[in-house]
Coordinates of C-alpha atoms in Angstrom, one line a residue:
Chain A
M265 CA 22.8 -8.6 36.3
W266 CA 21.3 -9.6 32.9
N267 CA 19.3 -6.3 32.9
L268 CA 19.4 -4.1 29.9
Y269 CA 17.8 -0.3 29.9
L270 CA 15.0 -0.1 27.2
P271 CA 15.4 3.6 26.1
I272 CA 12.0 4.3 24.4
A273 CA 9.9 2.1 27.1
G274 CA 11.9 3.9 29.9
N275 CA 12.6 0.8 32.0
S276 CA 15.2 -1.8 32.8
I277 CA 14.1 -5.6 31.8
N278 CA 15.9 -9.0 32.4
I279 CA 17.3 -9.9 28.8
L280 CA 16.9 -13.7 29.4
L281 CA 13.2 -13.3 30.2
L282 CA 12.7 -11.0 26.9
F283 CA 14.7 -13.7 25.0
G284 CA 12.7 -16.4 26.4
L285 CA 9.4 -14.7 25.6
G286 CA 10.7 -14.1 22.0
G287 CA 11.5 -17.6 21.7
V288 CA 8.1 -19.1 22.9
V289 CA 6.2 -16.7 20.5
G290 CA 8.3 -17.3 17.7
F291 CA 8.0 -20.7 18.0
L292 CA 4.4 -20.7 17.8
S293 CA 4.4 -18.0 14.8
G294 CA 6.5 -20.6 13.0
L295 CA 4.5 -23.3 13.8
F296 CA 0.9 -22.0 12.9
G297 CA 1.6 -18.7 10.9
V298 CA 0.6 -16.2 13.4
G299 CA 2.3 -13.0 14.0
G300 CA 1.7 -13.7 18.0
G301 CA 0.9 -10.2 18.4
F302 CA -2.2 -11.2 20.6
L303 CA 0.1 -13.4 22.9
M304 CA 3.2 -11.0 23.1
T305 CA 1.5 -7.7 23.8
P306 CA -0.1 -9.0 27.0
L307 CA 3.1 -10.8 28.0
L308 CA 5.1 -7.4 27.5
L309 CA 2.6 -5.6 29.7
M310 CA 3.0 -7.9 32.4
V311 CA 6.7 -7.4 32.6
G312 CA 6.2 -3.6 32.8
I313 CA 6.3 -2.2 29.3
P314 CA 4.1 0.6 28.5
S315 CA 1.3 -0.7 26.3
T316 CA 1.8 1.6 23.2
V317 CA 5.8 0.6 23.3
A318 CA 4.7 -3.1 23.7
A319 CA 2.5 -3.3 20.7
A320 CA 4.8 -1.0 18.3
S321 CA 7.9 -2.9 19.4
D322 CA 6.1 -6.1 19.0
S323 CA 5.5 -5.4 15.3
N324 CA 9.1 -4.7 14.7
Q325 CA 9.8 -8.1 16.5
I326 CA 7.4 -9.7 14.0
V327 CA 9.0 -8.5 10.9
A328 CA 12.1 -10.7 12.2
A329 CA 10.1 -13.6 13.1
S330 CA 8.0 -13.7 9.9
T331 CA 11.0 -13.2 7.6
S332 CA 12.7 -16.2 9.4
G333 CA 9.5 -18.2 9.1
T334 CA 8.7 -17.3 5.5
Y335 CA 12.3 -17.8 4.5
A336 CA 12.1 -21.5 6.2
H337 CA 8.7 -22.1 4.5
W338 CA 9.8 -20.7 1.3
R339 CA 12.6 -23.5 1.1
M340 CA 10.0 -26.3 1.8
G341 CA 8.0 -24.6 -1.0
N342 CA 5.3 -23.7 1.2
V343 CA 4.6 -19.9 0.4
D344 CA 1.8 -19.1 -2.4
F345 CA 3.2 -15.6 -3.2
K346 CA 0.3 -15.0 -5.7
M347 CA -2.4 -15.7 -3.1
G348 CA -0.3 -13.8 -0.3
F349 CA -0.1 -10.9 -2.4
L350 CA -3.6 -10.6 -3.2
L351 CA -4.8 -11.2 0.5
L352 CA -2.0 -8.5 1.3
V353 CA -3.7 -5.9 -1.2
G354 CA -7.0 -6.8 0.4
G355 CA -5.6 -6.3 3.9
V356 CA -4.3 -3.1 3.1
I357 CA -7.8 -1.7 2.0
G358 CA -9.6 -3.3 4.7
G359 CA -7.1 -2.0 7.3
T360 CA -7.6 1.3 6.1
F361 CA -11.4 1.1 6.5
G362 CA -11.2 -0.3 9.6
V363 CA -9.1 2.5 11.2
Q364 CA -12.0 4.9 10.0
I365 CA -14.5 2.7 11.3
I366 CA -12.6 2.7 15.0
K367 CA -12.0 6.7 14.6
G368 CA -15.9 7.1 14.2
L369 CA -16.6 4.5 17.2
R370 CA -14.5 6.5 19.0
A371 CA -16.2 9.6 18.5
L372 CA -19.3 7.9 19.5
G373 CA -17.7 6.7 22.7
N374 CA -18.0 3.0 22.4
A375 CA -15.1 1.9 20.5
D376 CA -13.9 -0.2 23.3
F377 CA -17.3 -2.3 23.9
V378 CA -17.0 -3.1 19.9
I379 CA -13.2 -3.9 20.1
K380 CA -13.7 -6.2 23.1
M381 CA -16.7 -8.1 21.7
T382 CA -15.1 -8.4 18.3
Y383 CA -12.4 -9.9 19.9
V384 CA -14.2 -12.5 22.2
L385 CA -16.6 -13.4 19.3
M386 CA -13.9 -13.7 16.7
L387 CA -11.6 -16.0 18.8
G388 CA -14.7 -17.8 20.1
I389 CA -16.0 -18.5 16.5
V390 CA -12.7 -19.3 15.0
G391 CA -11.3 -21.2 17.9
F392 CA -14.4 -23.2 18.4
Y393 CA -14.9 -24.3 14.8
M394 CA -11.4 -24.9 14.1
F395 CA -11.0 -27.2 17.4
M396 CA -14.2 -29.1 16.7
E397 CA -13.4 -29.7 12.8
S398 CA -9.9 -30.7 13.7
L399 CA -11.3 -33.1 16.5
Q400 CA -13.7 -34.6 14.3
A401 CA -10.8 -35.4 11.6
L402 CA -8.4 -36.7 14.2
R403 CA -11.2 -39.1 15.7
K404 CA -12.0 -40.5 12.2
G405 CA -8.4 -40.8 11.7
K406 CA -8.5 -39.8 8.2
V407 CA -6.1 -37.6 6.3
M408 CA -8.7 -34.6 5.7
E409 CA -7.6 -31.8 3.2
P410 CA -10.2 -29.1 3.3
K411 CA -9.5 -28.2 -0.6
K412 CA -11.3 -31.1 -1.7
V413 CA -15.0 -30.7 -2.6
E414 CA -17.5 -33.3 -3.1
P415 CA -17.7 -33.4 -6.8
G416 CA -21.6 -34.3 -6.9
K417 CA -23.2 -31.5 -4.6
P418 CA -21.1 -28.1 -4.6
S419 CA -22.3 -26.0 -1.7
I420 CA -23.9 -22.6 -1.9
Y421 CA -20.3 -21.0 -1.2
V422 CA -18.7 -23.0 -3.9
R423 CA -21.3 -22.4 -6.3
M424 CA -21.1 -18.7 -5.7
I425 CA -17.4 -18.3 -5.7
Q426 CA -17.4 -20.4 -9.0
A427 CA -19.6 -17.7 -10.5
L428 CA -17.4 -14.9 -9.7
P429 CA -15.3 -13.6 -12.8
W430 CA -11.6 -13.6 -13.3
Q431 CA -10.8 -17.1 -12.4
M432 CA -7.3 -17.9 -11.6
R433 CA -5.3 -21.0 -11.1
F434 CA -3.2 -20.9 -7.7
E435 CA -0.5 -23.8 -8.4
K436 CA 1.1 -23.5 -5.0
S437 CA -2.4 -24.0 -3.1
G438 CA -3.9 -26.3 -5.8
V439 CA -7.0 -24.2 -6.1
T440 CA -8.9 -22.3 -8.7
F441 CA -11.0 -19.2 -8.3
S442 CA -11.5 -15.8 -9.0
V443 CA -9.0 -13.2 -8.0
L444 CA -11.7 -11.3 -6.5
L445 CA -12.2 -13.7 -3.6
P446 CA -8.7 -13.3 -1.9
L447 CA -9.0 -9.7 -2.2
I448 CA -12.5 -9.5 -0.6
L449 CA -11.7 -11.9 2.3
G450 CA -8.3 -9.8 2.5
V451 CA -10.3 -6.9 3.1
M452 CA -12.7 -8.5 5.5
V453 CA -9.8 -9.8 7.7
G454 CA -8.1 -6.2 7.4
I455 CA -11.1 -4.5 8.8
L456 CA -11.2 -6.8 11.6
A457 CA -7.6 -6.9 12.3
A458 CA -7.6 -2.9 12.5
I459 CA -10.7 -2.9 14.8
M460 CA -9.0 -5.2 17.4
G461 CA -5.4 -3.7 16.8
V462 CA -3.8 -7.1 15.9
G463 CA -2.0 -8.5 12.7
G464 CA -5.1 -10.6 12.0
G465 CA -2.9 -13.9 11.6
F466 CA -5.1 -16.0 13.8
I467 CA -8.1 -14.9 11.6
M468 CA -6.2 -15.3 8.4
V469 CA -5.3 -18.6 8.8
P470 CA -8.6 -20.1 9.5
V471 CA -9.8 -17.8 6.3
M472 CA -7.5 -19.6 4.1
V473 CA -8.1 -23.0 5.5
Y474 CA -11.7 -22.9 5.5
M475 CA -12.9 -20.1 2.8
L476 CA -9.7 -20.4 0.3
R477 CA -9.4 -24.4 0.8
M478 CA -5.7 -24.1 1.1
P479 CA -3.6 -27.0 2.1
M480 CA -2.5 -26.0 5.8
H481 CA 1.2 -26.0 5.3
V482 CA 0.9 -23.6 2.5
V483 CA -1.4 -21.6 4.6
V484 CA 1.1 -21.0 7.2
G485 CA 3.9 -19.8 4.9
T486 CA 1.7 -17.8 3.0
S487 CA 0.2 -16.3 6.1
L488 CA 3.7 -15.6 7.3
F489 CA 4.8 -13.9 3.9
Q490 CA 1.6 -11.4 4.3
I491 CA 2.1 -10.7 7.8
L492 CA 5.7 -9.7 7.0
F493 CA 4.6 -6.9 5.1
T494 CA 1.8 -5.8 7.4
C495 CA 4.3 -5.4 10.1
I496 CA 6.8 -3.6 8.1
N497 CA 4.1 -1.0 7.4
V498 CA 3.1 -0.7 11.2
T499 CA 6.7 -0.6 12.4
V500 CA 7.5 2.3 10.1
M501 CA 4.2 4.0 10.5
Q502 CA 4.5 3.6 14.4
S503 CA 8.1 5.2 14.4
I504 CA 7.2 8.3 12.2
T505 CA 4.0 9.1 14.1
N506 CA 4.4 7.9 17.8
H507 CA 7.9 7.2 18.4
N508 CA 7.3 4.2 20.3
V509 CA 9.1 1.4 18.6
D510 CA 11.7 0.4 21.3
L511 CA 14.6 -0.9 19.1
V512 CA 16.5 -2.4 22.3
L513 CA 13.4 -4.3 23.1
A514 CA 12.6 -5.4 19.6
V515 CA 16.2 -6.7 18.9
I516 CA 16.3 -8.9 22.2
L517 CA 12.9 -10.3 21.3
L518 CA 13.6 -10.9 17.5
V519 CA 16.7 -13.0 18.4
G520 CA 14.6 -15.1 20.5
S521 CA 11.6 -15.3 18.0
T522 CA 13.6 -15.8 14.8
L523 CA 15.2 -18.8 16.6
G524 CA 11.9 -20.0 17.8
A525 CA 10.3 -19.5 14.2
Q526 CA 12.8 -21.8 12.7
V527 CA 12.1 -24.5 15.2
G528 CA 8.5 -23.9 14.8
A529 CA 8.7 -24.2 11.0
K530 CA 10.6 -27.6 11.3
M531 CA 7.7 -28.8 14.0
S532 CA 5.0 -27.8 11.5
R533 CA 6.5 -29.9 9.0
R534 CA 6.4 -32.8 11.2
L535 CA 2.9 -32.3 12.7
H536 CA -0.3 -33.4 10.9
A537 CA -2.5 -30.5 9.5
D538 CA -5.2 -31.5 12.0
Q539 CA -2.9 -31.6 14.9
L540 CA -1.7 -28.1 13.9
K541 CA -5.3 -26.9 13.6
I542 CA -6.3 -28.4 17.0
L543 CA -3.2 -26.8 18.9
L544 CA -3.9 -23.4 17.5
A545 CA -7.6 -23.6 18.1
S546 CA -6.8 -24.5 21.9
I547 CA -4.4 -21.3 22.0
V548 CA -6.9 -19.1 20.5
L549 CA -9.7 -20.4 22.7
I550 CA -7.5 -20.2 26.0
V551 CA -6.9 -16.4 25.0
M552 CA -10.6 -16.0 24.5
V553 CA -11.5 -17.2 27.8
Q554 CA -8.7 -15.0 29.5
I555 CA -10.3 -11.9 27.8
L556 CA -13.8 -12.9 28.6
V557 CA -12.8 -13.5 32.4
S558 CA -11.1 -10.0 32.3
L559 CA -14.5 -8.7 31.1
I560 CA -16.5 -10.4 33.7
L561 CA -14.3 -10.1 36.8
S562 CA -14.2 -6.7 38.5
P563 CA -10.6 -5.0 37.6
A564 CA -8.1 -4.5 40.4
Q565 CA -7.7 -0.8 39.4
L566 CA -10.4 1.5 37.9
L567 CA -7.7 3.3 35.9
A568 CA -5.4 2.3 33.2
Y569 CA -2.8 4.0 30.8
K570 CA -3.9 4.4 27.2
G571 CA -2.6 2.4 24.2
G572 CA -2.2 -1.2 23.4
H573 CA -4.6 -3.8 22.3
Chain B
M296 CA 65.5 37.5 51.6
M297 CA 63.3 40.7 51.8
L298 CA 61.0 41.9 49.2
R299 CA 61.1 45.5 48.9
L300 CA 58.0 46.8 47.6
S301 CA 57.0 50.7 46.4
R302 CA 54.4 52.7 48.4
G303 CA 51.8 51.5 45.5
G304 CA 52.8 47.9 45.9
K305 CA 52.3 48.1 49.7
L306 CA 48.8 49.5 49.3
M307 CA 47.6 47.0 46.6
V308 CA 48.9 43.9 48.9
A309 CA 46.9 45.5 52.0
V310 CA 43.8 45.6 49.9
L311 CA 44.2 42.2 48.9
M312 CA 44.8 40.6 52.2
F313 CA 41.7 42.5 53.7
G314 CA 39.8 41.3 50.8
L315 CA 40.8 37.7 51.3
V316 CA 40.2 38.2 55.0
L317 CA 36.6 39.5 54.4
G318 CA 36.0 36.8 51.9
L319 CA 37.1 34.1 54.2
A320 CA 34.8 35.5 57.0
G321 CA 31.8 35.9 54.8
A322 CA 32.1 32.0 53.9
G323 CA 32.5 31.0 57.3
A324 CA 29.2 32.9 58.1
A325 CA 27.3 31.5 54.9
A326 CA 28.1 28.1 56.2
A327 CA 27.0 28.2 59.6
A328 CA 23.8 30.2 58.5
A329 CA 22.6 27.8 55.8
P330 CA 22.3 24.2 56.5
E331 CA 23.6 22.0 54.1
L332 CA 21.7 19.5 51.8
R333 CA 23.9 17.6 49.6
L334 CA 23.1 14.8 47.0
V335 CA 25.6 12.4 46.1
P336 CA 25.7 12.1 43.1
N337 CA 23.6 15.2 42.0
E338 CA 23.4 13.8 38.6
V339 CA 22.4 10.5 37.7
E340 CA 23.2 8.9 34.3
I341 CA 21.0 6.5 32.5
G342 CA 23.2 4.2 30.5
S343 CA 22.7 0.8 28.7
F344 CA 22.7 -1.0 32.1
F345 CA 20.7 1.4 34.1
E346 CA 18.6 -0.7 36.7
G347 CA 18.0 2.4 39.0
A348 CA 20.0 4.2 41.3
R349 CA 20.5 5.3 44.9
V350 CA 21.2 8.7 45.5
E351 CA 22.9 9.8 49.0
L352 CA 21.5 12.4 50.8
Q353 CA 23.4 14.5 53.6
G354 CA 22.1 17.3 55.6
T355 CA 21.6 19.1 58.7
I356 CA 18.7 19.8 60.9
P357 CA 18.2 21.6 64.2
P358 CA 18.6 19.1 67.3
G359 CA 15.7 17.0 68.4
A360 CA 14.0 17.3 65.0
A361 CA 12.5 14.7 62.7
A362 CA 13.6 14.9 59.0
V363 CA 11.2 14.7 55.9
V364 CA 12.5 14.4 52.3
E365 CA 10.3 14.7 49.3
V366 CA 11.7 14.0 46.0
L367 CA 9.5 15.6 43.3
G368 CA 9.4 15.1 39.4
S369 CA 8.4 17.9 36.9
T370 CA 4.7 17.9 36.7
A371 CA 2.7 17.2 33.5
T372 CA -0.9 16.2 32.6
E373 CA -1.8 12.5 32.1
E374 CA -4.4 11.1 30.2
L375 CA -6.0 7.8 31.6
L376 CA -8.6 5.5 30.8
R377 CA -11.5 4.9 33.1
K378 CA -12.8 1.3 33.5
G379 CA -16.5 0.7 33.8
R380 CA -19.5 -1.7 33.2
R381 CA -21.0 -1.7 29.7
G382 CA -23.7 -4.2 29.5
G383 CA -22.6 -6.4 32.6
L384 CA -18.6 -6.3 31.1
W385 CA -15.9 -4.3 32.4
M386 CA -14.1 -2.3 29.7
S387 CA -12.9 1.4 29.0
V388 CA -15.7 3.8 29.3
G389 CA -14.1 7.0 28.9
E390 CA -11.0 9.3 29.6
I391 CA -10.0 11.1 32.7
K392 CA -7.2 13.7 32.5
V393 CA -4.9 14.3 35.8
H394 CA -3.4 17.6 35.7
N395 CA -0.2 18.8 37.6
V396 CA 1.1 15.2 38.2
P397 CA 4.7 14.8 39.4
S398 CA 6.5 12.2 37.1
L399 CA 8.0 10.8 40.5
Y400 CA 7.1 11.3 44.1
L401 CA 8.9 9.8 47.0
L402 CA 8.4 10.6 50.6
Q403 CA 10.9 9.6 53.2
S404 CA 11.2 10.4 56.9
S405 CA 13.3 9.8 59.9
S406 CA 10.5 9.0 62.3
P407 CA 8.4 5.6 62.1
E408 CA 5.4 7.8 60.9
I409 CA 5.5 10.4 58.7
P410 CA 5.2 13.7 60.7
A411 CA 2.2 16.2 60.1
L412 CA 2.0 19.7 61.0
T413 CA -0.5 21.1 63.6
G414 CA -2.6 24.0 63.0
Q415 CA -1.8 24.1 59.3
E416 CA -1.9 21.8 56.4
T417 CA 0.9 19.6 55.9
P418 CA 2.7 20.4 52.8
W419 CA 4.0 16.8 52.3
G420 CA 2.3 13.5 51.6
F421 CA -0.4 12.2 49.4
A422 CA -3.2 14.5 50.9
A423 CA -0.8 17.6 49.8
L424 CA -0.6 16.0 46.4
Q425 CA -4.4 15.6 46.1
R426 CA -4.6 19.5 46.8
A427 CA -2.3 20.2 43.9
V428 CA -3.7 17.9 41.3
Q429 CA -6.9 18.3 39.4
L430 CA -8.9 15.7 37.7
S431 CA -11.1 16.5 34.6
G432 CA -12.9 14.5 31.9
M433 CA -15.1 11.9 32.6
V434 CA -15.4 12.0 36.4
A435 CA -18.2 13.7 38.4
A436 CA -17.5 16.2 41.1
G437 CA -18.4 13.8 43.6
E438 CA -16.2 11.2 42.6
Q439 CA -12.7 13.2 42.4
A440 CA -11.5 11.7 45.7
K441 CA -12.2 8.0 44.5
F442 CA -10.5 8.6 41.4
F443 CA -7.3 10.3 42.7
N444 CA -7.0 7.4 45.0
E445 CA -7.3 5.0 42.0
F446 CA -4.5 7.3 40.4
L447 CA -2.2 6.8 43.3
E448 CA -2.9 3.0 43.4
L449 CA -1.7 2.9 39.7
K450 CA 1.4 5.0 40.6
K451 CA 2.2 3.1 43.6
H452 CA 1.9 0.0 41.9
E453 CA 4.6 1.1 39.5
R454 CA 6.7 2.1 42.5
I455 CA 7.1 5.7 41.2
Y456 CA 5.0 7.0 44.1
R457 CA 6.2 5.8 47.3
V458 CA 6.1 6.6 50.9
L459 CA 9.2 5.2 53.0
P460 CA 9.0 6.0 56.6
E461 CA 12.1 5.6 59.0
S462 CA 14.4 5.3 55.7
L463 CA 16.5 8.5 57.0
K464 CA 18.8 8.1 59.8
V465 CA 19.3 11.3 62.2
S466 CA 22.4 11.3 64.4
A467 CA 24.3 14.0 66.3
G468 CA 26.1 16.4 64.2
P469 CA 28.5 19.2 64.3
E470 CA 28.3 22.4 66.1
G471 CA 24.8 21.3 68.1
A472 CA 22.9 20.4 64.8
S473 CA 21.7 17.1 63.8
A474 CA 22.9 15.1 60.6
V475 CA 20.5 13.4 58.5
R476 CA 21.6 10.8 56.1
G477 CA 19.7 8.7 53.6
M478 CA 19.6 7.0 50.4
I479 CA 16.8 7.9 47.7
P480 CA 15.7 4.7 45.6
L481 CA 15.4 6.2 42.1
P482 CA 13.4 3.3 40.3
A483 CA 14.5 2.1 36.9
K484 CA 11.3 3.8 35.6
V485 CA 12.8 7.3 36.5
S486 CA 12.3 9.4 33.5
P487 CA 14.9 11.8 32.4
G488 CA 14.6 15.4 33.7
K489 CA 15.2 17.6 36.8
Y490 CA 14.0 16.8 40.3
Q491 CA 13.3 18.8 43.3
V492 CA 14.5 17.2 46.6
R493 CA 13.3 19.0 49.9
L494 CA 14.3 18.5 53.3
S495 CA 12.1 19.8 55.9
A496 CA 12.7 19.8 59.8
V497 CA 9.7 19.2 61.9
Q498 CA 9.4 19.1 65.9
D499 CA 6.1 19.1 67.9
G500 CA 4.1 19.5 64.8
R501 CA 6.0 22.7 63.9
L502 CA 8.0 23.1 60.7
L503 CA 11.5 24.4 61.6
Q504 CA 13.3 24.9 58.5
Q505 CA 13.3 23.5 54.7
Q506 CA 16.2 23.2 52.2
E507 CA 16.1 22.4 48.7
S508 CA 18.5 20.7 46.1
R509 CA 18.1 19.5 42.7
L510 CA 18.7 16.2 41.2
E511 CA 19.3 15.9 37.4
V512 CA 18.6 12.2 35.6
R513 CA 20.1 12.4 31.9
M514 CA 20.0 9.5 29.6
V515 CA 23.8 8.9 28.2
G516 CA 25.5 6.9 25.6
F517 CA 23.7 4.4 23.7
P518 CA 20.4 4.7 25.2
A519 CA 20.6 8.7 24.4
M520 CA 21.8 8.2 20.9
L521 CA 18.9 5.7 20.2
A522 CA 16.1 8.0 21.9
D523 CA 17.7 11.1 19.9
L524 CA 17.3 9.2 16.6
A525 CA 13.8 7.8 17.3
Y526 CA 12.4 11.3 18.3
Q527 CA 14.3 13.5 15.8
Q528 CA 14.4 10.8 12.7
G529 CA 11.3 8.9 13.0
A530 CA 11.6 7.5 9.4
L531 CA 15.1 6.6 9.4
Y532 CA 14.7 5.0 12.9
G533 CA 11.7 3.0 11.3
I534 CA 13.6 1.9 8.5
L535 CA 16.6 0.9 10.6
A536 CA 14.5 -1.1 12.7
V537 CA 13.0 -3.0 10.0
V538 CA 16.4 -3.7 8.2
I539 CA 17.8 -5.0 11.4
A540 CA 14.8 -7.3 12.0
I541 CA 14.7 -8.4 8.3
V542 CA 18.8 -9.2 8.1
T543 CA 18.4 -11.0 11.6
G544 CA 15.3 -13.1 10.2
F545 CA 17.5 -14.1 6.9
L546 CA 20.5 -14.7 9.2
M547 CA 18.8 -16.9 11.4
G548 CA 17.4 -18.7 8.4
F549 CA 20.7 -19.3 6.8
L550 CA 22.2 -20.6 10.0
F551 CA 19.4 -23.2 10.3
K552 CA 19.5 -24.1 6.5
G553 CA 23.1 -25.0 7.0
K554 CA 22.5 -27.0 10.0
T555 CA 19.7 -29.1 8.4
E556 CA 21.9 -29.9 5.4
H557 CA 24.6 -31.4 7.1

């Protein structure tokens, strides 16, 4: 009872389990502005979904969660469409480069090493930096918005970005800088996301907070807006080339995740920016440790199916 | 009332009667000669609520013999990733292709242990499977057995390769034969296709007889429709998936908006 057959995954899975998984990951998505692919895909593998189907169907599910989340954040005035669009354009260009890099690495035979190391390093650096920064801010008990730059002593980074041409005002985020900056950062995140095989939300969020100096609440909404388009692209491409989007699986997950995303978006409004950051940092660090452990411990089986992250 | 027939009519009736008698006799002789292997049902349908299926097996074997049943899926080549250490860390280091691999392998027997043949290679079991399967790619000549075992572990873990001793019942049957009964447990992961079911009768390490039957697994209804769309109209399927996701996302947004405003 409560089991449904998933025609593309070729397996029968409990509906309530999938609904619950969708709810939890959707909640985190609405709360932190991440797609949650780095959590969902391994969870789906654990319940018996083939890795390629898990990754493709997850991107379909993220389309719904990020639509729901973007809509909720847009109503609260938290989406910087101009910034989101520039990051998206950069992300698409970077993603195309990243795919080529991975192809080259596969030909050389050490793609997996690069993917795994990029994963651990990115998660480690991002998680640790965000954790320490928010912890300090929470300890001091001050309301810290990273966009405020000390007026007297601009850092090298600030001087560099001020020197770039085509300065533009981003009203929603309350920042002014060159259109090139979000484009370049978008390209960098796009390359990393393509190498790691993820949407890149958990890299994009810290980039927006620390490098684009946007307020945390606008970051979450804008990140979701950008993830929405990335995942629409992935879903259609996967359906055409690999035929591994399981619509039944995606629909059950997305009913859960859209509900979760709404709750998460509301919760994000109630929490302080530093509390949000420290929570996200903790999840990122836990995932990093889990990957690191799987790299160090001898695996139970020496053969595995292809695909997935 | 007597029916009066012409000469030609009488001849025709005689020919028909003779044919009927011959036919009946032939059918009786065939039933006695060929032992039965029946599968109920012999067609399994995968619908929306499919959770695996149990197929009933009925057969006859000579008295005193043990029964062995093999269920084999169609064969293909599988590409798998080999894990190894790089810089002290475990990761995928290359591909191994496993050729001639059945999509399902179930082995059942009536005895507590799977019977083996003496004086010749046993044609069933994982050892027989190993003889039929070839490994290529990132696997050295001396590693073939090790990685075949790894491959088996992967399949056994998924429960699509299973050995089930004592899962068949043998009892006294009609005309001095033994009746074999059992259930073939098809997992939820069984893929659509044709399956071969082979019943062997073994006594004192000798193979007495073998019978074969076919089992078909088909996807029907909504899952079949969706799978057809996904494989034949990929673009349309992808767009449909995106539209469903966006509409649900918005719908959920509207529902929550209503709740928060009141």
